[in-house]
Short mmCIF file of C-alpha atoms in Angstrom, two decimals:
data_model
loop_
_atom_site.label_atom_id
_atom_site.label_comp_id
_atom_site.label_asym_id
_atom_site.label_seq_id
_atom_site.Cartn_x
_atom_site.Cartn_y
_atom_site.Cartn_z
CA UNK A 198 0.53 0.04 0.19
CA UNK A 199 1.14 3.50 -0.79
CA UNK A 200 -0.73 5.64 1.22
CA UNK A 201 -4.71 5.77 2.12
CA UNK A 202 -7.40 7.84 0.31
CA UNK A 203 -10.93 8.90 0.44
CA UNK A 204 -13.83 8.45 -1.97
CA UNK A 205 -15.40 11.78 -2.29
CA UNK A 206 -18.32 10.39 -3.53
CA UNK A 207 -19.02 8.19 -0.34
CA UNK A 208 -21.15 9.32 2.42
CA UNK A 209 -21.00 7.63 6.06
CA UNK A 210 -17.42 6.98 6.53
CA UNK A 211 -16.97 4.61 4.47
CA UNK A 212 -12.55 4.21 3.97
CA UNK A 213 -11.04 2.17 1.93
CA UNK A 214 -6.82 1.30 1.16
CA UNK A 215 -6.17 2.11 -2.55
CA UNK A 216 -3.50 -0.38 -4.42
CA UNK A 217 -0.21 0.69 -5.40
CA UNK A 218 -1.61 1.41 -8.68
CA UNK A 219 -4.94 3.58 -7.66
CA UNK A 220 -2.85 5.82 -5.17
CA UNK A 221 0.26 6.41 -8.36
CA UNK A 222 -2.98 7.52 -10.44
CA UNK A 223 -4.14 10.35 -7.96
CA UNK A 224 -0.21 12.10 -8.71
CA UNK A 225 -2.39 14.78 -9.49
CA UNK A 226 -3.03 15.54 -6.06
CA UNK A 227 0.14 16.87 -5.10
CA UNK A 228 -0.71 20.71 -4.97
CA UNK A 229 -3.94 19.88 -3.69
CA UNK A 230 -6.21 19.66 -6.26
CA UNK A 231 -7.79 16.03 -6.13
CA UNK A 232 -8.12 13.82 -9.98
CA UNK A 233 -12.15 12.64 -9.72
CA UNK A 234 -13.18 10.51 -7.24
CA UNK A 235 -10.63 10.96 -4.33
CA UNK A 236 -9.01 13.34 -1.88
CA UNK A 237 -6.21 12.76 -0.16
CA UNK A 238 -6.37 12.19 3.52
CA UNK A 239 -2.73 10.84 4.70
CA UNK A 240 -0.28 9.52 2.68
CA UNK A 241 3.08 6.98 3.21
CA UNK A 242 4.95 8.96 0.88
CA UNK A 243 6.02 12.56 0.89
CA UNK A 244 5.82 12.60 -3.09
CA UNK A 245 2.31 12.56 -3.57
CA UNK A 246 0.95 15.51 -1.29
CA UNK A 247 2.84 17.78 1.10
CA UNK A 248 0.97 17.71 4.62
CA UNK A 249 -0.35 20.82 4.70
CA UNK A 250 -2.60 19.95 1.43
CA UNK A 251 -2.96 16.54 2.99
CA UNK A 252 -4.56 18.26 6.00
CA UNK A 253 -6.72 20.60 4.43
CA UNK A 254 -8.07 17.73 1.68
CA UNK A 255 -9.06 15.45 4.69
CA UNK A 256 -10.47 17.99 6.80
CA UNK A 257 -12.34 19.74 3.85
CA UNK A 258 -14.08 16.60 3.16
CA UNK A 259 -14.82 15.88 6.72
CA UNK A 260 -16.45 19.22 7.24
CA UNK A 261 -18.56 18.71 4.52
CA UNK A 262 -20.17 15.84 6.01
CA UNK A 263 -18.95 13.47 3.88
CA UNK A 264 -17.63 11.05 6.55
CA UNK A 265 -20.69 11.51 8.48
CA UNK A 266 -19.22 12.89 11.69
CA UNK A 267 -17.19 16.43 12.35
CA UNK A 268 -13.71 17.90 11.14
CA UNK A 269 -10.94 16.18 13.01
CA UNK A 270 -6.91 15.79 12.84
CA UNK A 271 -5.51 12.48 12.37
CA UNK A 272 -2.56 11.67 14.14
CA UNK A 273 -0.81 11.39 11.33
CA UNK A 274 -1.30 14.41 9.67
CA UNK A 275 -1.12 16.26 13.05
CA UNK A 276 2.44 14.76 13.37
CA UNK A 277 3.46 15.71 9.84
CA UNK A 278 1.85 19.51 10.06
CA UNK A 279 4.28 19.71 13.64
CA UNK A 280 7.23 18.62 11.53
CA UNK A 281 6.94 20.74 8.70
CA UNK A 282 5.90 23.68 11.62
CA UNK A 283 9.41 22.89 13.27
CA UNK A 284 11.34 23.32 10.48
CA UNK A 285 9.75 26.57 9.37
CA UNK A 286 10.68 27.79 12.64
CA UNK A 287 14.05 26.87 12.57
CA UNK A 288 14.67 27.96 8.92
CA UNK A 289 13.30 31.31 10.04
CA UNK A 290 15.41 31.56 12.69
CA UNK A 291 18.10 30.58 10.74
CA UNK A 292 17.76 33.42 8.64
CA UNK A 293 17.55 35.93 11.56
CA UNK A 294 20.68 34.69 12.71
CA UNK A 295 22.78 34.77 9.72
CA UNK A 296 21.82 38.40 9.43
CA UNK A 297 24.04 39.68 11.83
CA UNK A 298 27.04 38.12 10.48
CA UNK A 299 26.23 38.80 6.75
CA UNK A 300 25.67 42.46 7.87
CA UNK A 301 29.12 42.22 9.26
CA UNK A 302 30.88 41.41 6.51
CA UNK A 303 29.18 43.92 4.39
CA UNK A 304 29.95 46.96 6.23
CA UNK A 305 33.81 46.01 6.62
CA UNK A 306 34.11 44.98 2.95
CA UNK A 307 32.24 48.44 2.16
CA UNK A 308 34.90 50.42 3.75
CA UNK A 309 37.96 48.34 3.30
CA UNK A 310 40.40 50.83 2.16
CA UNK A 311 42.37 48.16 -0.44
CA UNK A 312 45.34 50.39 -0.72
CA UNK A 313 45.61 50.22 3.43
CA UNK A 314 47.63 47.18 3.97
CA UNK A 315 47.22 47.10 7.90
CA UNK A 316 43.28 47.70 7.24
CA UNK A 317 43.25 44.49 4.58
CA UNK A 318 44.98 42.56 7.20
CA UNK A 319 42.80 43.57 9.99
CA UNK A 320 39.50 43.32 7.87
CA UNK A 321 40.52 39.76 6.43
CA UNK A 322 41.26 38.42 10.21
CA UNK A 323 37.59 39.86 11.08
CA UNK A 324 36.02 38.69 8.24
CA UNK A 325 37.18 34.98 8.54
CA UNK A 326 36.22 34.96 12.19
CA UNK A 327 33.00 35.78 11.13
CA UNK A 328 33.08 32.86 8.34
CA UNK A 329 34.20 30.52 11.09
CA UNK A 330 31.06 31.66 13.19
CA UNK A 331 28.05 31.15 10.10
CA UNK A 332 30.29 27.79 9.50
CA UNK A 333 29.76 26.34 13.19
CA UNK A 334 25.74 28.18 13.24
CA UNK A 335 24.76 26.09 9.85
CA UNK A 336 26.57 22.64 10.78
CA UNK A 337 24.56 23.44 13.57
CA UNK A 338 21.19 24.08 12.00
CA UNK A 339 22.23 20.87 10.10
CA UNK A 340 22.76 18.80 12.99
CA UNK A 341 19.08 19.70 14.56
CA UNK A 342 17.76 19.02 10.96
CA UNK A 343 19.33 15.54 11.00
CA UNK A 344 18.12 14.81 14.57
CA UNK A 345 14.36 14.45 13.23
CA UNK A 346 15.82 11.54 10.83
CA UNK A 347 15.08 7.90 11.81
CA UNK A 348 19.30 6.78 11.23
CA UNK A 349 19.79 9.73 14.00
CA UNK A 350 20.67 7.32 16.48
CA UNK A 351 22.59 4.00 15.69
CA UNK A 352 22.32 2.16 19.29
CA UNK A 353 24.51 -0.50 20.03
CA UNK A 354 25.70 -1.94 23.18
CA UNK A 355 28.16 0.56 25.06
CA UNK A 356 30.45 0.35 28.05
CA UNK A 357 29.39 3.38 30.14
CA UNK A 358 32.33 3.45 31.62
CA UNK A 359 34.65 3.63 28.48
CA UNK A 360 32.46 6.25 27.41
CA UNK A 361 32.53 8.31 30.23
CA UNK A 362 36.37 8.02 30.14
CA UNK A 363 36.42 8.81 26.97
CA UNK A 364 34.61 11.90 26.89
CA UNK A 365 36.37 13.26 29.73
CA UNK A 366 39.96 12.42 28.08
CA UNK A 367 38.56 14.56 24.48
CA UNK A 368 37.00 16.83 27.15
CA UNK A 369 40.57 18.27 28.83
CA UNK A 370 41.86 19.38 24.94
CA UNK A 371 38.84 22.48 25.04
CA UNK A 372 40.28 24.75 27.61
CA UNK A 373 42.40 24.89 30.59
CA UNK A 374 40.19 23.50 33.19
CA UNK A 375 41.05 21.51 36.34
CA UNK A 376 38.99 18.10 34.86
CA UNK A 377 37.52 15.82 37.37
CA UNK A 378 36.57 12.38 37.43
CA UNK A 379 33.78 12.39 39.71
CA UNK A 380 32.25 8.53 39.29
CA UNK A 381 32.04 6.02 36.77
CA UNK A 382 28.92 3.77 36.34
CA UNK A 383 30.51 0.10 35.38
CA UNK A 384 27.89 -1.37 33.39
CA UNK A 385 26.46 -1.37 29.92
CA UNK A 386 23.42 -0.02 27.78
CA UNK A 387 22.18 0.60 24.51
CA UNK A 388 23.05 3.76 23.12
CA UNK A 389 24.77 5.74 20.03
CA UNK A 390 28.12 6.03 21.54
CA UNK A 391 29.16 8.84 19.55
CA UNK A 392 26.11 11.06 19.91
CA UNK A 393 26.36 11.02 23.70
CA UNK A 394 29.95 11.34 23.69
CA UNK A 395 29.10 14.30 21.38
CA UNK A 396 26.36 15.94 23.85
CA UNK A 397 28.69 15.28 26.74
CA UNK A 398 31.54 17.53 24.60
CA UNK A 399 29.07 19.82 24.15
CA UNK A 400 28.00 20.19 27.61
CA UNK A 401 31.71 20.59 28.36
CA UNK A 402 32.44 23.25 25.94
CA UNK A 403 29.06 24.58 27.24
CA UNK A 404 31.03 24.34 31.14
CA UNK A 405 33.97 26.06 29.46
CA UNK A 406 32.24 28.76 28.83
CA UNK A 407 30.66 29.92 31.80
CA UNK A 408 33.85 29.64 33.81
CA UNK A 409 37.58 30.96 34.14
CA UNK A 410 41.04 29.26 32.82
CA UNK A 411 41.67 27.01 36.16
CA UNK A 412 38.18 26.45 37.18
CA UNK A 413 36.95 22.96 38.37
CA UNK A 414 34.94 20.96 35.66
CA UNK A 415 33.26 17.62 36.62
CA UNK A 416 32.28 14.54 34.13
CA UNK A 417 30.93 11.13 35.72
CA UNK A 418 28.45 8.17 35.25
CA UNK A 419 25.81 6.65 37.57
CA UNK A 420 23.35 4.29 37.29
CA UNK A 421 20.37 5.93 39.86
CA UNK A 422 16.46 5.33 40.25
CA UNK A 423 16.37 2.63 36.92
CA UNK A 424 18.53 5.29 34.18
CA UNK A 425 21.82 5.79 33.13
CA UNK A 426 22.98 9.26 34.62
CA UNK A 427 25.87 11.05 32.90
CA UNK A 428 26.65 14.52 33.79
CA UNK A 429 29.00 17.83 33.36
CA UNK A 430 28.92 20.14 36.19
CA UNK A 431 31.19 23.26 36.50
CA UNK A 432 31.87 25.75 39.10
CA UNK A 433 30.49 29.01 37.10
CA UNK A 434 27.88 31.85 38.51
CA UNK A 435 25.14 29.34 37.44
CA UNK A 436 22.02 29.48 35.25
CA UNK A 437 19.62 32.63 36.06
CA UNK A 438 16.36 31.74 37.03
CA UNK A 439 14.72 33.51 34.18
CA UNK A 440 16.89 30.89 31.93
CA UNK A 441 16.11 27.72 33.58
CA UNK A 442 12.43 27.36 31.89
CA UNK A 443 13.93 28.00 27.91
CA UNK A 444 17.61 26.91 28.70
CA UNK A 445 17.44 23.70 25.89
CA UNK A 446 15.31 25.96 23.27
CA UNK A 447 17.07 27.15 20.14
CA UNK A 448 19.27 30.28 20.25
CA UNK A 449 18.53 30.78 24.40
CA UNK A 450 22.02 32.19 25.28
CA UNK A 451 23.21 33.59 28.57
CA UNK A 452 24.98 36.42 29.93
CA UNK A 453 28.63 36.74 28.94
CA UNK A 454 28.29 33.75 26.26
CA UNK A 455 31.36 33.86 24.67
CA UNK A 456 30.43 33.73 20.49
CA UNK A 457 27.93 31.34 20.95
CA UNK A 458 24.74 31.37 19.21
CA UNK A 459 22.61 29.31 21.56
CA UNK A 460 22.09 26.28 19.86
CA UNK A 461 24.57 23.73 22.05
CA UNK A 462 22.11 23.06 24.35
CA UNK A 463 19.21 22.28 21.80
CA UNK A 464 21.66 20.03 20.03
CA UNK A 465 21.64 18.18 23.32
CA UNK A 466 17.99 17.84 23.74
CA UNK A 467 17.98 16.75 20.56
CA UNK A 468 20.01 13.62 20.91
CA UNK A 469 18.81 12.72 24.38
CA UNK A 470 15.19 13.10 22.52
CA UNK A 471 16.50 10.42 19.96
CA UNK A 472 17.45 8.32 22.73
CA UNK A 473 13.86 8.86 24.23
CA UNK A 474 16.29 9.76 27.16
CA UNK A 475 15.99 13.50 28.49
CA UNK A 476 18.41 16.39 29.72
CA UNK A 477 17.53 17.83 32.48
CA UNK A 478 19.28 20.84 34.98
CA UNK A 479 19.74 19.93 38.26
CA UNK A 480 18.10 22.80 40.97
CA UNK A 481 20.49 25.22 42.38
CA UNK A 482 21.91 24.08 45.33
CA UNK A 483 24.06 25.28 47.90
CA UNK A 484 27.40 25.59 45.90
CA UNK A 485 27.79 28.25 42.55
CA UNK A 486 27.35 26.68 39.22
CA UNK A 487 25.31 24.50 36.96
CA UNK A 488 24.59 20.24 36.45
CA UNK A 489 23.08 18.92 33.37
CA UNK A 490 22.64 15.59 33.73
CA UNK A 491 21.78 13.05 30.39
CA UNK A 492 19.00 10.77 31.64
CA UNK A 493 18.50 7.28 29.90
CA UNK A 494 16.32 3.97 30.61
CA UNK A 495 18.14 1.29 31.55
CA UNK A 496 16.32 -1.25 29.79
CA UNK A 497 18.73 -3.15 27.62
CA UNK A 498 20.94 -2.80 30.96
CA UNK A 499 23.29 -5.88 31.46
#
């Protein structure tokens, strides 16, 4: 079966599956114009109709009483619409964030004196820095877009202790901090080790941004309350209470953040969502700093 279609001439809720040939014959409905006898309800292959056209067509049919009950939103149609809306928001956010570095590039090139070697050298350094920032932004946005795909994570039996130690060793190269191993969980769990390492290093980079050289940053893991937890803690100023509710949203930045776009924690959240887990920020404690935890169910625990 390619998908499911609703006969427009049928009243009373009769819905049947169409064959592959019948579905392919309905290709003109790609832009929401249905051939005589059918309109789209939901389609497994997106080549046949975009989600908004699918939703509009099925709700229009139901609204006209063709099926004998009130308008509704089918879960698959609703899910597709939400995915499209998420992608549109991502593009809108990207356009907004790219506007600033592009304006910087244009402004400096417009006032550049090509006959002044010092001006050329200074402008070149500045523009290369802006290009590097835009490259990182595009890379992060592509990663967030890929997070919607089912193959974003590849699960395998993973040694949590080895993963924790490996992340700590990689984090030592990020900056001059006092990197500490808090604890290790000596167990195995089904995860994507590369993605989880990526999430831990993203949290470590976030800790570096909010601490001074030599400050302590801890990385650890444990089995707790039916879950595997991996964390990164820092000894910085902590997360302001006003940001705690939105800290994992795209482009959320704390005060004094160094050259970041505010995508790091949203990437971590996307990685954990793909693992059917979550990332949490510990409540404020007696000491300063912030602790972010990656929490994964131990369903496949050894």
